[in-house]
Amino acid sequence: SVTLPSQNVVNVDSVTAYSTAYPGVTIPANFSPGSTAYLRAVVSDPFGSFDISSATVTIKDPNNNVLVNGAAMTMVNDSGAALKTFEYPYVVPAGPAGAWTVTVNAKEGTENTVSDNGVGAFTVVLPTPSLMVLKSVQVLNDPVNLAVNPKAIPGAEMLYTIIVTNSGAGAVDNNTTVITDTIPANMSMWVCASPTPPTCASPTPPVTYSCTSAPGAPCGLTTPLALADVTYSNTAGAPPGSFTYTPSAVDANGYDDTVTGVRINPKGIMNGNGSGNTSFSLLLKMRIK
């Protein structure tokens, strides 16, 4: 027998990821989870496009995991000369971020024994959160006017509202949503609903907390707050130091003059915006010294 070396005749000229189906020509810089990458291969054969029989695609993520293995591609154009174009719509799953590899195998002839591989890639970028924090204050009451048109005078109780909004598409990592607030030197923080000086007997945190997501979906964080989700500091400075202080100078009304900072860490994953912004609010009560 005689064996003669030969080269493949069929050739995968290009492998490209588009954001729209054929004949769309938009090549995005990256794709995000949930979007569709239209993986398109141009295949040539000098004998003529009639001799190009099929094309399959294999997709690997940046960790070299095979997500699609030898899936059949759809022929979307035949030039009638030497080219055929194949396409495979791929809905990008959640992560990982980075370069995803696309390998296209094209075959020629009825025997399907002659083939060629072409390699392309597309980049996946994970959506990120975008957090905004707003803080406001109102006077609840004072020792002179009580709750009727109260003034911010010594002894007045103040209600601080902190609203955290995630307007980004990405979620905040599990248990990593943390708000810290420095207590002004002329303020005392209400730390105990049921004080038994010099300790605190409250079964729940003295922070009112709500978590919502427009248009009404859960924001993802756990409600209500647990006692361990609210911790205190008595270390001077801004921001406060370690949050290991247990309120021990609580007066009969539940205030502790020695608290210099508070940290609130609601548990769970704060969702991305979806079709509306995700937010949660915190209400903290203070008293002017």
PDB file of C-alpha atoms in Angstrom:
ATOM      1  CA  SER A   1       0.000   0.000   0.000  1.00  0.00           C
ATOM      2  CA  VAL A   2       1.007   3.584  -0.534  1.00  0.00           C
ATOM      3  CA  THR A   3       0.317   6.325   1.993  1.00  0.00           C
ATOM      4  CA  LEU A   4       0.394   9.888   0.745  1.00  0.00           C
ATOM      5  CA  PRO A   5       0.440  12.860   3.116  1.00  0.00           C
ATOM      6  CA  SER A   6      -2.355  15.367   2.536  1.00  0.00           C
ATOM      7  CA  GLN A   7      -3.662  18.588   4.052  1.00  0.00           C
ATOM      8  CA  ASN A   8      -7.200  19.399   5.063  1.00  0.00           C
ATOM      9  CA  VAL A   9      -9.121  21.155   2.360  1.00  0.00           C
ATOM     10  CA  VAL A  10     -11.986  22.408   4.516  1.00  0.00           C
ATOM     11  CA  ASN A  11     -10.925  25.364   6.691  1.00  0.00           C
ATOM     12  CA  VAL A  12     -12.510  27.232   9.601  1.00  0.00           C
ATOM     13  CA  ASP A  13     -11.645  30.786   8.602  1.00  0.00           C
ATOM     14  CA  SER A  14     -13.012  32.561  11.695  1.00  0.00           C
ATOM     15  CA  VAL A  15     -14.882  32.030  14.943  1.00  0.00           C
ATOM     16  CA  THR A  16     -16.553  35.165  16.328  1.00  0.00           C
ATOM     17  CA  ALA A  17     -19.109  35.985  19.029  1.00  0.00           C
ATOM     18  CA  TYR A  18     -21.836  38.459  18.071  1.00  0.00           C
ATOM     19  CA  SER A  19     -24.557  40.082  20.155  1.00  0.00           C
ATOM     20  CA  THR A  20     -27.263  39.539  17.535  1.00  0.00           C
ATOM     21  CA  ALA A  21     -28.194  36.668  15.279  1.00  0.00           C
ATOM     22  CA  TYR A  22     -27.029  36.433  11.685  1.00  0.00           C
ATOM     23  CA  PRO A  23     -26.760  38.711   9.720  1.00  0.00           C
ATOM     24  CA  GLY A  24     -26.059  41.028  12.673  1.00  0.00           C
ATOM     25  CA  VAL A  25     -22.509  42.358  12.794  1.00  0.00           C
ATOM     26  CA  THR A  26     -22.225  43.817  16.306  1.00  0.00           C
ATOM     27  CA  ILE A  27     -19.261  42.389  18.211  1.00  0.00           C
ATOM     28  CA  PRO A  28     -19.542  43.470  21.868  1.00  0.00           C
ATOM     29  CA  ALA A  29     -16.535  43.940  24.111  1.00  0.00           C
ATOM     30  CA  ASN A  30     -18.001  41.456  26.580  1.00  0.00           C
ATOM     31  CA  PHE A  31     -21.070  39.482  27.567  1.00  0.00           C
ATOM     32  CA  SER A  32     -22.871  39.282  30.888  1.00  0.00           C
ATOM     33  CA  PRO A  33     -24.664  36.275  32.398  1.00  0.00           C
ATOM     34  CA  GLY A  34     -28.097  35.861  30.866  1.00  0.00           C
ATOM     35  CA  SER A  35     -27.142  37.468  27.569  1.00  0.00           C
ATOM     36  CA  THR A  36     -26.906  35.483  24.329  1.00  0.00           C
ATOM     37  CA  ALA A  37     -23.626  35.076  22.463  1.00  0.00           C
ATOM     38  CA  TYR A  38     -24.238  34.198  18.836  1.00  0.00           C
ATOM     39  CA  LEU A  39     -21.174  32.089  18.039  1.00  0.00           C
ATOM     40  CA  ARG A  40     -20.565  32.274  14.331  1.00  0.00           C
ATOM     41  CA  ALA A  41     -18.036  30.386  12.205  1.00  0.00           C
ATOM     42  CA  VAL A  42     -17.120  31.071   8.584  1.00  0.00           C
ATOM     43  CA  VAL A  43     -15.951  27.880   6.858  1.00  0.00           C
ATOM     44  CA  SER A  44     -14.335  27.671   3.419  1.00  0.00           C
ATOM     45  CA  ASP A  45     -13.615  24.895   0.932  1.00  0.00           C
ATOM     46  CA  PRO A  46     -11.930  25.528  -2.446  1.00  0.00           C
ATOM     47  CA  PHE A  47     -13.918  22.668  -3.965  1.00  0.00           C
ATOM     48  CA  GLY A  48     -17.078  24.638  -3.228  1.00  0.00           C
ATOM     49  CA  SER A  49     -19.452  25.245  -0.341  1.00  0.00           C
ATOM     50  CA  PHE A  50     -21.442  22.171  -1.335  1.00  0.00           C
ATOM     51  CA  ASP A  51     -18.590  20.060   0.010  1.00  0.00           C
ATOM     52  CA  ILE A  52     -18.863  21.564   3.567  1.00  0.00           C
ATOM     53  CA  SER A  53     -21.084  19.103   5.374  1.00  0.00           C
ATOM     54  CA  SER A  54     -21.352  20.262   9.014  1.00  0.00           C
ATOM     55  CA  ALA A  55     -19.919  22.200  11.936  1.00  0.00           C
ATOM     56  CA  THR A  56     -20.001  21.586  15.662  1.00  0.00           C
ATOM     57  CA  VAL A  57     -19.003  23.776  18.603  1.00  0.00           C
ATOM     58  CA  THR A  58     -17.346  23.138  21.970  1.00  0.00           C
ATOM     59  CA  ILE A  59     -17.379  25.832  24.657  1.00  0.00           C
ATOM     60  CA  LYS A  60     -15.089  25.990  27.700  1.00  0.00           C
ATOM     61  CA  ASP A  61     -15.150  28.472  30.567  1.00  0.00           C
ATOM     62  CA  PRO A  62     -11.984  30.176  31.899  1.00  0.00           C
ATOM     63  CA  ASN A  63     -11.454  27.223  34.267  1.00  0.00           C
ATOM     64  CA  ASN A  64     -11.350  24.842  31.285  1.00  0.00           C
ATOM     65  CA  ASN A  65     -14.696  23.280  32.177  1.00  0.00           C
ATOM     66  CA  VAL A  66     -16.584  22.040  29.114  1.00  0.00           C
ATOM     67  CA  LEU A  67     -20.022  23.667  29.072  1.00  0.00           C
ATOM     68  CA  VAL A  68     -20.980  22.618  25.536  1.00  0.00           C
ATOM     69  CA  ASN A  69     -19.406  19.585  23.879  1.00  0.00           C
ATOM     70  CA  GLY A  70     -19.691  19.108  20.115  1.00  0.00           C
ATOM     71  CA  ALA A  71     -23.106  20.723  19.673  1.00  0.00           C
ATOM     72  CA  ALA A  72     -24.390  20.995  16.112  1.00  0.00           C
ATOM     73  CA  MET A  73     -24.293  24.479  14.607  1.00  0.00           C
ATOM     74  CA  THR A  74     -26.942  25.799  12.241  1.00  0.00           C
ATOM     75  CA  MET A  75     -25.956  26.775   8.715  1.00  0.00           C
ATOM     76  CA  VAL A  76     -27.203  30.354   8.290  1.00  0.00           C
ATOM     77  CA  ASN A  77     -25.651  31.247   4.943  1.00  0.00           C
ATOM     78  CA  ASP A  78     -24.328  29.498   1.843  1.00  0.00           C
ATOM     79  CA  SER A  79     -22.380  31.757  -0.499  1.00  0.00           C
ATOM     80  CA  GLY A  80     -22.896  29.338  -3.369  1.00  0.00           C
ATOM     81  CA  ALA A  81     -19.171  29.592  -3.992  1.00  0.00           C
ATOM     82  CA  ALA A  82     -16.634  28.517  -1.380  1.00  0.00           C
ATOM     83  CA  LEU A  83     -18.083  29.659   1.953  1.00  0.00           C
ATOM     84  CA  LYS A  84     -20.671  28.571   4.461  1.00  0.00           C
ATOM     85  CA  THR A  85     -21.541  30.372   7.689  1.00  0.00           C
ATOM     86  CA  PHE A  86     -22.659  28.467  10.784  1.00  0.00           C
ATOM     87  CA  GLU A  87     -24.081  29.839  14.027  1.00  0.00           C
ATOM     88  CA  TYR A  88     -24.834  28.636  17.545  1.00  0.00           C
ATOM     89  CA  PRO A  89     -26.793  30.817  20.024  1.00  0.00           C
ATOM     90  CA  TYR A  90     -25.432  30.388  23.532  1.00  0.00           C
ATOM     91  CA  VAL A  91     -27.074  31.835  26.632  1.00  0.00           C
ATOM     92  CA  VAL A  92     -24.220  32.782  28.941  1.00  0.00           C
ATOM     93  CA  PRO A  93     -24.608  31.184  32.407  1.00  0.00           C
ATOM     94  CA  ALA A  94     -23.645  32.795  35.694  1.00  0.00           C
ATOM     95  CA  GLY A  95     -19.871  33.171  35.688  1.00  0.00           C
ATOM     96  CA  PRO A  96     -17.052  32.742  35.916  1.00  0.00           C
ATOM     97  CA  ALA A  97     -15.707  35.980  34.496  1.00  0.00           C
ATOM     98  CA  GLY A  98     -12.922  35.935  31.930  1.00  0.00           C
ATOM     99  CA  ALA A  99     -12.179  34.559  28.476  1.00  0.00           C
ATOM    100  CA  TRP A 100     -14.355  31.648  27.320  1.00  0.00           C
ATOM    101  CA  THR A 101     -12.947  29.441  24.555  1.00  0.00           C
ATOM    102  CA  VAL A 102     -14.965  28.455  21.494  1.00  0.00           C
ATOM    103  CA  THR A 103     -13.689  25.607  19.282  1.00  0.00           C
ATOM    104  CA  VAL A 104     -15.470  24.919  16.010  1.00  0.00           C
ATOM    105  CA  ASN A 105     -14.948  21.660  14.130  1.00  0.00           C
ATOM    106  CA  ALA A 106     -16.026  21.712  10.478  1.00  0.00           C
ATOM    107  CA  LYS A 107     -16.224  18.658   8.212  1.00  0.00           C
ATOM    108  CA  GLU A 108     -16.387  18.168   4.452  1.00  0.00           C
ATOM    109  CA  GLY A 109     -17.780  15.538   2.135  1.00  0.00           C
ATOM    110  CA  THR A 110     -20.301  12.805   2.721  1.00  0.00           C
ATOM    111  CA  GLU A 111     -17.734  10.648   4.453  1.00  0.00           C
ATOM    112  CA  ASN A 112     -17.128  13.264   7.198  1.00  0.00           C
ATOM    113  CA  THR A 113     -13.541  12.119   7.718  1.00  0.00           C
ATOM    114  CA  VAL A 114     -11.792  15.345   6.730  1.00  0.00           C
ATOM    115  CA  SER A 115     -12.168  18.217   9.195  1.00  0.00           C
ATOM    116  CA  ASP A 116     -10.596  21.369  10.529  1.00  0.00           C
ATOM    117  CA  ASN A 117     -10.709  23.155  13.892  1.00  0.00           C
ATOM    118  CA  GLY A 118     -10.933  26.895  14.453  1.00  0.00           C
ATOM    119  CA  VAL A 119     -10.704  28.608  17.816  1.00  0.00           C
ATOM    120  CA  GLY A 120     -12.254  31.848  19.016  1.00  0.00           C
ATOM    121  CA  ALA A 121     -13.170  33.415  22.330  1.00  0.00           C
ATOM    122  CA  PHE A 122     -15.555  35.776  24.065  1.00  0.00           C
ATOM    123  CA  THR A 123     -15.253  37.600  27.363  1.00  0.00           C
ATOM    124  CA  VAL A 124     -17.727  37.317  30.228  1.00  0.00           C
ATOM    125  CA  VAL A 125     -17.963  40.158  32.735  1.00  0.00           C
ATOM    126  CA  LEU A 126     -20.020  39.709  35.889  1.00  0.00           C
ATOM    127  CA  PRO A 127     -22.365  42.561  36.792  1.00  0.00           C
ATOM    128  CA  THR A 128     -21.317  44.611  39.806  1.00  0.00           C
ATOM    129  CA  PRO A 129     -23.357  46.259  42.541  1.00  0.00           C
ATOM    130  CA  SER A 130     -23.578  50.044  42.805  1.00  0.00           C
ATOM    131  CA  LEU A 131     -24.385  51.175  46.326  1.00  0.00           C
ATOM    132  CA  MET A 132     -25.555  54.589  47.465  1.00  0.00           C
ATOM    133  CA  VAL A 133     -25.999  55.564  51.125  1.00  0.00           C
ATOM    134  CA  LEU A 134     -28.278  58.403  52.226  1.00  0.00           C
ATOM    135  CA  LYS A 135     -28.601  59.618  55.810  1.00  0.00           C
ATOM    136  CA  SER A 136     -31.199  61.984  57.216  1.00  0.00           C
ATOM    137  CA  VAL A 137     -32.301  63.120  60.682  1.00  0.00           C
ATOM    138  CA  GLN A 138     -35.445  64.392  62.341  1.00  0.00           C
ATOM    139  CA  VAL A 139     -36.205  65.620  65.879  1.00  0.00           C
ATOM    140  CA  LEU A 140     -38.567  63.284  67.743  1.00  0.00           C
ATOM    141  CA  ASN A 141     -39.038  65.256  70.952  1.00  0.00           C
ATOM    142  CA  ASP A 142     -37.252  67.568  73.364  1.00  0.00           C
ATOM    143  CA  PRO A 143     -37.519  68.178  77.152  1.00  0.00           C
ATOM    144  CA  VAL A 144     -39.322  71.536  76.697  1.00  0.00           C
ATOM    145  CA  ASN A 145     -41.678  71.124  73.749  1.00  0.00           C
ATOM    146  CA  LEU A 146     -42.015  67.352  74.033  1.00  0.00           C
ATOM    147  CA  ALA A 147     -43.272  66.072  70.662  1.00  0.00           C
ATOM    148  CA  VAL A 148     -44.971  69.329  69.584  1.00  0.00           C
ATOM    149  CA  ASN A 149     -42.664  71.150  67.172  1.00  0.00           C
ATOM    150  CA  PRO A 150     -39.580  69.797  68.980  1.00  0.00           C
ATOM    151  CA  LYS A 151     -36.173  71.468  68.715  1.00  0.00           C
ATOM    152  CA  ALA A 152     -32.646  70.038  68.542  1.00  0.00           C
ATOM    153  CA  ILE A 153     -31.678  71.126  72.064  1.00  0.00           C
ATOM    154  CA  PRO A 154     -29.855  69.216  74.842  1.00  0.00           C
ATOM    155  CA  GLY A 155     -31.921  66.235  75.879  1.00  0.00           C
ATOM    156  CA  ALA A 156     -33.774  66.053  72.553  1.00  0.00           C
ATOM    157  CA  GLU A 157     -34.196  62.656  70.933  1.00  0.00           C
ATOM    158  CA  MET A 158     -33.226  62.417  67.254  1.00  0.00           C
ATOM    159  CA  LEU A 159     -34.145  59.760  64.699  1.00  0.00           C
ATOM    160  CA  TYR A 160     -31.503  59.003  62.077  1.00  0.00           C
ATOM    161  CA  THR A 161     -32.544  57.205  58.890  1.00  0.00           C
ATOM    162  CA  ILE A 162     -29.921  55.445  56.776  1.00  0.00           C
ATOM    163  CA  ILE A 163     -31.042  54.162  53.367  1.00  0.00           C
ATOM    164  CA  VAL A 164     -28.754  51.901  51.318  1.00  0.00           C
ATOM    165  CA  THR A 165     -29.706  51.403  47.655  1.00  0.00           C
ATOM    166  CA  ASN A 166     -28.206  49.004  45.137  1.00  0.00           C
ATOM    167  CA  SER A 167     -28.846  50.420  41.656  1.00  0.00           C
ATOM    168  CA  GLY A 168     -26.367  48.072  39.996  1.00  0.00           C
ATOM    169  CA  ALA A 169     -27.227  44.814  38.278  1.00  0.00           C
ATOM    170  CA  GLY A 170     -24.837  42.783  40.437  1.00  0.00           C
ATOM    171  CA  ALA A 171     -25.566  41.392  43.883  1.00  0.00           C
ATOM    172  CA  VAL A 172     -23.504  42.062  47.004  1.00  0.00           C
ATOM    173  CA  ASP A 173     -21.592  39.008  48.209  1.00  0.00           C
ATOM    174  CA  ASN A 174     -23.129  36.885  50.945  1.00  0.00           C
ATOM    175  CA  ASN A 175     -22.993  38.458  54.430  1.00  0.00           C
ATOM    176  CA  THR A 176     -20.746  41.328  53.283  1.00  0.00           C
ATOM    177  CA  THR A 177     -23.230  44.206  53.499  1.00  0.00           C
ATOM    178  CA  VAL A 178     -21.890  46.302  56.388  1.00  0.00           C
ATOM    179  CA  ILE A 179     -22.846  49.812  57.484  1.00  0.00           C
ATOM    180  CA  THR A 180     -20.744  51.636  60.081  1.00  0.00           C
ATOM    181  CA  ASP A 181     -21.732  54.928  61.636  1.00  0.00           C
ATOM    182  CA  THR A 182     -19.688  57.151  63.917  1.00  0.00           C
ATOM    183  CA  ILE A 183     -21.645  58.631  66.823  1.00  0.00           C
ATOM    184  CA  PRO A 184     -20.986  62.390  67.203  1.00  0.00           C
ATOM    185  CA  ALA A 185     -19.341  63.441  70.449  1.00  0.00           C
ATOM    186  CA  ASN A 186     -22.407  65.422  71.545  1.00  0.00           C
ATOM    187  CA  MET A 187     -24.773  62.472  70.996  1.00  0.00           C
ATOM    188  CA  SER A 188     -25.686  59.343  72.931  1.00  0.00           C
ATOM    189  CA  MET A 189     -26.961  56.269  71.117  1.00  0.00           C
ATOM    190  CA  TRP A 190     -30.066  54.384  72.158  1.00  0.00           C
ATOM    191  CA  VAL A 191     -28.819  50.815  72.513  1.00  0.00           C
ATOM    192  CA  CYS A 192     -31.417  49.125  74.678  1.00  0.00           C
ATOM    193  CA  ALA A 193     -35.202  48.922  74.582  1.00  0.00           C
ATOM    194  CA  SER A 194     -35.312  47.180  77.983  1.00  0.00           C
ATOM    195  CA  PRO A 195     -32.435  48.568  80.064  1.00  0.00           C
ATOM    196  CA  THR A 196     -31.368  47.033  83.319  1.00  0.00           C
ATOM    197  CA  PRO A 197     -28.442  49.368  84.073  1.00  0.00           C
ATOM    198  CA  PRO A 198     -25.583  48.924  83.718  1.00  0.00           C
ATOM    199  CA  THR A 199     -26.456  46.192  81.201  1.00  0.00           C
ATOM    200  CA  CYS A 200     -28.981  45.755  78.408  1.00  0.00           C
ATOM    201  CA  ALA A 201     -31.760  43.159  78.470  1.00  0.00           C
ATOM    202  CA  SER A 202     -33.287  43.858  75.034  1.00  0.00           C
ATOM    203  CA  PRO A 203     -34.110  40.649  73.158  1.00  0.00           C
ATOM    204  CA  THR A 204     -33.849  42.418  69.790  1.00  0.00           C
ATOM    205  CA  PRO A 205     -31.452  45.022  68.349  1.00  0.00           C
ATOM    206  CA  PRO A 206     -32.453  48.649  68.975  1.00  0.00           C
ATOM    207  CA  VAL A 207     -32.240  49.336  65.223  1.00  0.00           C
ATOM    208  CA  THR A 208     -35.392  49.359  63.101  1.00  0.00           C
ATOM    209  CA  TYR A 209     -34.634  47.578  59.850  1.00  0.00           C
ATOM    210  CA  SER A 210     -36.575  46.958  56.663  1.00  0.00           C
ATOM    211  CA  CYS A 211     -35.513  45.533  53.332  1.00  0.00           C
ATOM    212  CA  THR A 212     -37.403  46.070  50.079  1.00  0.00           C
ATOM    213  CA  SER A 213     -36.897  45.796  46.359  1.00  0.00           C
ATOM    214  CA  ALA A 214     -38.962  47.627  43.752  1.00  0.00           C
ATOM    215  CA  PRO A 215     -41.316  46.516  42.345  1.00  0.00           C
ATOM    216  CA  GLY A 216     -41.806  44.458  45.488  1.00  0.00           C
ATOM    217  CA  ALA A 217     -39.428  41.513  45.156  1.00  0.00           C
ATOM    218  CA  PRO A 218     -37.360  40.510  48.218  1.00  0.00           C
ATOM    219  CA  CYS A 219     -34.081  42.383  48.507  1.00  0.00           C
ATOM    220  CA  GLY A 220     -32.285  39.176  49.491  1.00  0.00           C
ATOM    221  CA  LEU A 221     -31.094  40.166  52.957  1.00  0.00           C
ATOM    222  CA  THR A 222     -32.340  38.333  56.022  1.00  0.00           C
ATOM    223  CA  THR A 223     -34.971  40.020  58.179  1.00  0.00           C
ATOM    224  CA  PRO A 224     -35.251  40.770  61.007  1.00  0.00           C
ATOM    225  CA  LEU A 225     -31.833  41.692  62.314  1.00  0.00           C
ATOM    226  CA  ALA A 226     -30.284  39.392  64.876  1.00  0.00           C
ATOM    227  CA  LEU A 227     -28.639  40.727  68.030  1.00  0.00           C
ATOM    228  CA  ALA A 228     -25.249  39.691  66.643  1.00  0.00           C
ATOM    229  CA  ASP A 229     -25.851  41.786  63.509  1.00  0.00           C
ATOM    230  CA  VAL A 230     -25.466  45.010  65.533  1.00  0.00           C
ATOM    231  CA  THR A 231     -22.159  45.627  67.290  1.00  0.00           C
ATOM    232  CA  TYR A 232     -20.710  48.648  69.065  1.00  0.00           C
ATOM    233  CA  SER A 233     -17.452  50.464  69.596  1.00  0.00           C
ATOM    234  CA  ASN A 234     -16.328  52.686  72.450  1.00  0.00           C
ATOM    235  CA  THR A 235     -13.025  53.595  70.815  1.00  0.00           C
ATOM    236  CA  ALA A 236     -12.625  57.244  69.905  1.00  0.00           C
ATOM    237  CA  GLY A 237     -11.795  58.253  66.375  1.00  0.00           C
ATOM    238  CA  ALA A 238     -13.421  58.180  62.973  1.00  0.00           C
ATOM    239  CA  PRO A 239     -14.130  55.596  61.901  1.00  0.00           C
ATOM    240  CA  PRO A 240     -14.368  53.840  65.245  1.00  0.00           C
ATOM    241  CA  GLY A 241     -12.002  51.034  66.075  1.00  0.00           C
ATOM    242  CA  SER A 242     -12.980  47.476  66.907  1.00  0.00           C
ATOM    243  CA  PHE A 243     -16.659  46.731  67.403  1.00  0.00           C
ATOM    244  CA  THR A 244     -16.319  44.536  70.447  1.00  0.00           C
ATOM    245  CA  TYR A 245     -17.876  46.782  73.095  1.00  0.00           C
ATOM    246  CA  THR A 246     -20.877  45.488  75.023  1.00  0.00           C
ATOM    247  CA  PRO A 247     -22.986  48.450  76.201  1.00  0.00           C
ATOM    248  CA  SER A 248     -22.400  48.618  79.945  1.00  0.00           C
ATOM    249  CA  ALA A 249     -23.102  52.256  80.784  1.00  0.00           C
ATOM    250  CA  VAL A 250     -26.799  52.145  79.900  1.00  0.00           C
ATOM    251  CA  ASP A 251     -29.056  54.634  81.655  1.00  0.00           C
ATOM    252  CA  ALA A 252     -32.687  54.094  82.611  1.00  0.00           C
ATOM    253  CA  ASN A 253     -33.845  55.218  79.145  1.00  0.00           C
ATOM    254  CA  GLY A 254     -31.590  52.860  77.208  1.00  0.00           C
ATOM    255  CA  TYR A 255     -28.836  55.305  76.183  1.00  0.00           C
ATOM    256  CA  ASP A 256     -25.099  54.659  76.527  1.00  0.00           C
ATOM    257  CA  ASP A 257     -22.904  57.771  76.479  1.00  0.00           C
ATOM    258  CA  THR A 258     -19.744  55.736  75.891  1.00  0.00           C
ATOM    259  CA  VAL A 259     -20.761  54.306  72.487  1.00  0.00           C
ATOM    260  CA  THR A 260     -18.715  55.974  69.749  1.00  0.00           C
ATOM    261  CA  GLY A 261     -19.772  53.865  66.790  1.00  0.00           C
ATOM    262  CA  VAL A 262     -22.186  51.236  65.580  1.00  0.00           C
ATOM    263  CA  ARG A 263     -21.844  48.553  62.921  1.00  0.00           C
ATOM    264  CA  ILE A 264     -24.818  46.840  61.286  1.00  0.00           C
ATOM    265  CA  ASN A 265     -24.232  43.675  59.250  1.00  0.00           C
ATOM    266  CA  PRO A 266     -27.513  42.245  57.912  1.00  0.00           C
ATOM    267  CA  LYS A 267     -26.954  38.737  56.641  1.00  0.00           C
ATOM    268  CA  GLY A 268     -27.596  37.337  53.187  1.00  0.00           C
ATOM    269  CA  ILE A 269     -27.022  38.441  49.604  1.00  0.00           C
ATOM    270  CA  MET A 270     -28.273  41.911  48.701  1.00  0.00           C
ATOM    271  CA  ASN A 271     -29.824  41.507  45.283  1.00  0.00           C
ATOM    272  CA  GLY A 272     -29.073  43.542  42.199  1.00  0.00           C
ATOM    273  CA  ASN A 273     -31.600  46.001  40.857  1.00  0.00           C
ATOM    274  CA  GLY A 274     -33.471  43.665  38.487  1.00  0.00           C
ATOM    275  CA  SER A 275     -36.272  45.859  37.199  1.00  0.00           C
ATOM    276  CA  GLY A 276     -36.056  48.275  40.106  1.00  0.00           C
ATOM    277  CA  ASN A 277     -33.627  49.453  42.765  1.00  0.00           C
ATOM    278  CA  THR A 278     -33.034  47.244  45.799  1.00  0.00           C
ATOM    279  CA  SER A 279     -32.787  49.021  49.144  1.00  0.00           C
ATOM    280  CA  PHE A 280     -32.873  48.631  52.884  1.00  0.00           C
ATOM    281  CA  SER A 281     -33.315  51.177  55.637  1.00  0.00           C
ATOM    282  CA  LEU A 282     -32.034  51.528  59.191  1.00  0.00           C
ATOM    283  CA  LEU A 283     -33.505  53.724  61.925  1.00  0.00           C
ATOM    284  CA  LEU A 284     -31.207  54.680  64.825  1.00  0.00           C
ATOM    285  CA  LYS A 285     -32.259  56.793  67.802  1.00  0.00           C
ATOM    286  CA  MET A 286     -29.855  59.306  69.411  1.00  0.00           C
ATOM    287  CA  ARG A 287     -30.073  61.843  72.215  1.00  0.00           C
ATOM    288  CA  ILE A 288     -28.312  65.188  72.342  1.00  0.00           C
ATOM    289  CA  LYS A 289     -26.114  65.397  75.427  1.00  0.00           C
TER     290      LYS A 289
END
